[in-house]
Each structure stands twice: as C-alpha cells, then as structure tokens.
Coordinates of C-alpha atoms in Angstrom, one line a residue:
M239 CA -0.5 -14.0 -13.9
T240 CA -0.6 -11.1 -16.3
D241 CA 1.9 -10.5 -19.0
E242 CA 3.3 -7.5 -17.1
I243 CA 5.0 -9.3 -14.3
R244 CA 7.5 -7.6 -11.9
I245 CA 9.7 -9.2 -9.3
A246 CA 11.0 -7.8 -6.0
I247 CA 13.0 -9.5 -3.3
I248 CA 13.2 -7.7 0.1
V249 CA 15.8 -8.7 2.7
N250 CA 16.7 -7.5 6.1
P251 CA 20.0 -5.6 5.7
A252 CA 20.9 -6.3 9.3
L253 CA 21.6 -10.0 8.4
P254 CA 25.2 -11.1 8.1
L255 CA 26.3 -11.2 4.4
G256 CA 26.2 -15.0 4.1
L257 CA 22.7 -15.2 5.6
L258 CA 21.6 -12.3 3.3
A259 CA 22.8 -14.2 0.2
N260 CA 21.2 -17.4 1.4
T261 CA 17.9 -15.7 2.0
A262 CA 17.9 -14.0 -1.4
G263 CA 18.9 -17.3 -3.1
A264 CA 16.3 -19.4 -1.4
I265 CA 13.6 -16.9 -2.2
S266 CA 14.7 -16.8 -5.8
I267 CA 14.3 -20.6 -6.1
G268 CA 10.8 -20.3 -4.6
L269 CA 9.8 -17.5 -7.1
G270 CA 11.2 -19.5 -10.0
A271 CA 9.3 -22.6 -8.9
R272 CA 6.0 -20.7 -8.5
V273 CA 6.4 -18.8 -11.8
P274 CA 8.5 -21.0 -14.1
A275 CA 8.1 -18.4 -17.0
L276 CA 10.5 -16.2 -15.0
A277 CA 13.4 -18.5 -16.0
A278 CA 12.4 -21.8 -17.6
R279 CA 14.2 -21.1 -20.8
R280 CA 17.4 -22.1 -22.5
L281 CA 19.7 -20.2 -24.8
T282 CA 22.2 -21.6 -27.3
D283 CA 25.3 -19.7 -28.5
R284 CA 26.6 -19.9 -32.1
H285 CA 28.8 -22.8 -31.2
G286 CA 25.9 -24.9 -29.9
R287 CA 26.6 -24.4 -26.2
T288 CA 23.3 -24.3 -24.3
I289 CA 22.7 -22.7 -20.9
D290 CA 19.7 -22.2 -18.6
I291 CA 18.9 -18.6 -18.2
S292 CA 19.0 -16.9 -14.7
S293 CA 16.0 -14.7 -15.1
S294 CA 14.0 -13.1 -17.9
L295 CA 13.2 -10.1 -15.8
P296 CA 15.3 -7.8 -13.6
V297 CA 15.4 -8.9 -9.9
P298 CA 15.8 -5.9 -7.6
I299 CA 17.0 -6.8 -4.1
L300 CA 15.5 -4.2 -1.8
Q301 CA 16.1 -3.7 1.9
A302 CA 13.8 -3.3 4.9
P303 CA 13.9 -4.1 8.6
A304 CA 12.2 -7.4 9.7
D305 CA 9.0 -5.7 11.0
T306 CA 8.5 -3.9 7.7
I307 CA 9.0 -7.1 5.8
R308 CA 6.5 -8.9 8.0
S309 CA 4.0 -6.0 7.4
L310 CA 4.5 -6.2 3.6
L311 CA 4.0 -10.0 3.7
L312 CA 0.7 -9.6 5.6
K313 CA -0.5 -6.9 3.1
A314 CA 0.5 -9.1 0.2
L315 CA -1.5 -12.0 1.6
L316 CA -4.7 -10.0 2.2
P317 CA -6.3 -10.2 -1.3
S318 CA -6.1 -13.8 -2.1
Q319 CA -4.6 -13.4 -5.6
D320 CA -2.7 -15.6 -7.9
Y321 CA 0.6 -13.9 -7.2
A322 CA 3.8 -15.4 -6.0
I323 CA 4.5 -14.6 -2.4
V324 CA 7.6 -16.3 -1.0
P325 CA 8.6 -15.4 2.6
F326 CA 11.7 -16.5 4.5
P327 CA 10.7 -16.7 8.2
A328 CA 13.7 -16.5 10.5
F329 CA 12.7 -19.7 12.3
A330 CA 13.4 -21.7 9.1
R331 CA 17.1 -21.0 9.5
S332 CA 17.3 -23.3 12.6
L333 CA 15.7 -26.2 10.7
H334 CA 18.1 -28.0 8.4
D335 CA 15.5 -30.4 6.9
Y336 CA 12.6 -29.2 4.8
R337 CA 10.3 -31.9 6.3
A338 CA 10.9 -30.3 9.8
Y339 CA 10.0 -26.9 8.4
E340 CA 6.9 -28.2 6.7
A341 CA 5.9 -29.9 10.0
A342 CA 6.5 -26.8 12.1
F343 CA 4.9 -24.3 9.8
P344 CA 1.2 -25.0 10.6
D345 CA 1.8 -24.2 14.3
R346 CA 3.4 -20.8 13.4
D347 CA 1.7 -17.4 13.0
L348 CA 3.3 -15.4 10.3
A349 CA 1.9 -12.2 11.9
M350 CA 4.1 -13.0 14.9
E351 CA 7.2 -14.3 13.1
E352 CA 10.4 -12.4 12.3
I353 CA 10.7 -12.5 8.5
D354 CA 14.2 -12.3 7.1
G355 CA 13.1 -11.9 3.5
L356 CA 10.2 -11.8 1.1
G357 CA 10.0 -12.5 -2.6
L358 CA 7.1 -11.2 -4.7
A359 CA 6.1 -11.7 -8.3
G360 CA 3.0 -10.3 -9.9
P361 CA 1.5 -7.4 -11.7
S362 CA 3.8 -4.3 -11.8
K363 CA 1.1 -2.1 -10.1
W364 CA 0.8 -4.5 -7.2
I365 CA 4.6 -4.8 -6.7
K366 CA 5.0 -1.0 -6.9
S367 CA 2.2 -0.5 -4.4
L368 CA 4.0 -2.7 -1.8
T369 CA 7.6 -1.8 -2.5
G370 CA 7.7 1.6 -4.0
S371 CA 9.1 3.3 -1.0
L372 CA 11.9 0.8 -0.3
K373 CA 15.5 1.3 -1.2
L374 CA 17.9 -1.0 -3.1
L375 CA 20.2 -3.1 -1.0
R376 CA 23.6 -1.6 -1.0

C-alpha cells in the first residue's frame, strides 16, 4: 500500500445500534489485521505506562443502505489491487462460529448477499472515488 492511506467504514444505518456497533468493530479488526501499520504501535507515557494505539489514522464511519454497500463492495473488488476490502455480509450474523462462516462462504455470491457493512483501506484517491458522496453516520 502507498504511504497515503485512507480508511472508511460504511454501515447500514437501518441496523439496530448494537448490531451497528458490532459490524463496525468486526470490520475494524479485519482492517487492522490486513494493514497492521494502521495500529500496530505502542505509546508510553512519562510514567512508563504503555498502551496499544487504537488507530494512526482517522476512521470515518459512513452510512449507506445495504444495496449501496453491496454496490461499493463490487466496485472495490473490480480492479484486483492490494487494498484492504473487509465486508460484513448479513448472513455472517447467523453463524456464531468462524469455521461455519468460512465453510459457508465459498457457496455464497457476494453480488446477491445483503452487506451490513464494508471497511476499506487504501490510497486516498481510491477511497474518495468510492465513498465521496456518502454521509457520516449520525
């Protein structure tokens, strides 16, 4: 990834608050795992207390309906680039074991799935081209 990385998380505002928070949290973990430079740092205060940072970049949480999120996902996947693309398909919520999700995923078609959220990390221009018209979640 280039030095000028930008992050965006897009969620469906129609989700109940708890599911919205869960979706954003799960996507954030995926982005951090895919691009460790986003948060793989520690800071120490003057008394020697060390913490892990939350993010080295702003993390805007944007809103869009599920069909728009799915469309953004499919656009993001078109050019096979080295960008972080972390979707949260709605069907994943019914599976409480990652192994079940992993087993079910190959039989799914992302173009037909409802997508509750999407995390993107990559060059600023790419992120803006996909999310520039979206509003912040309020």
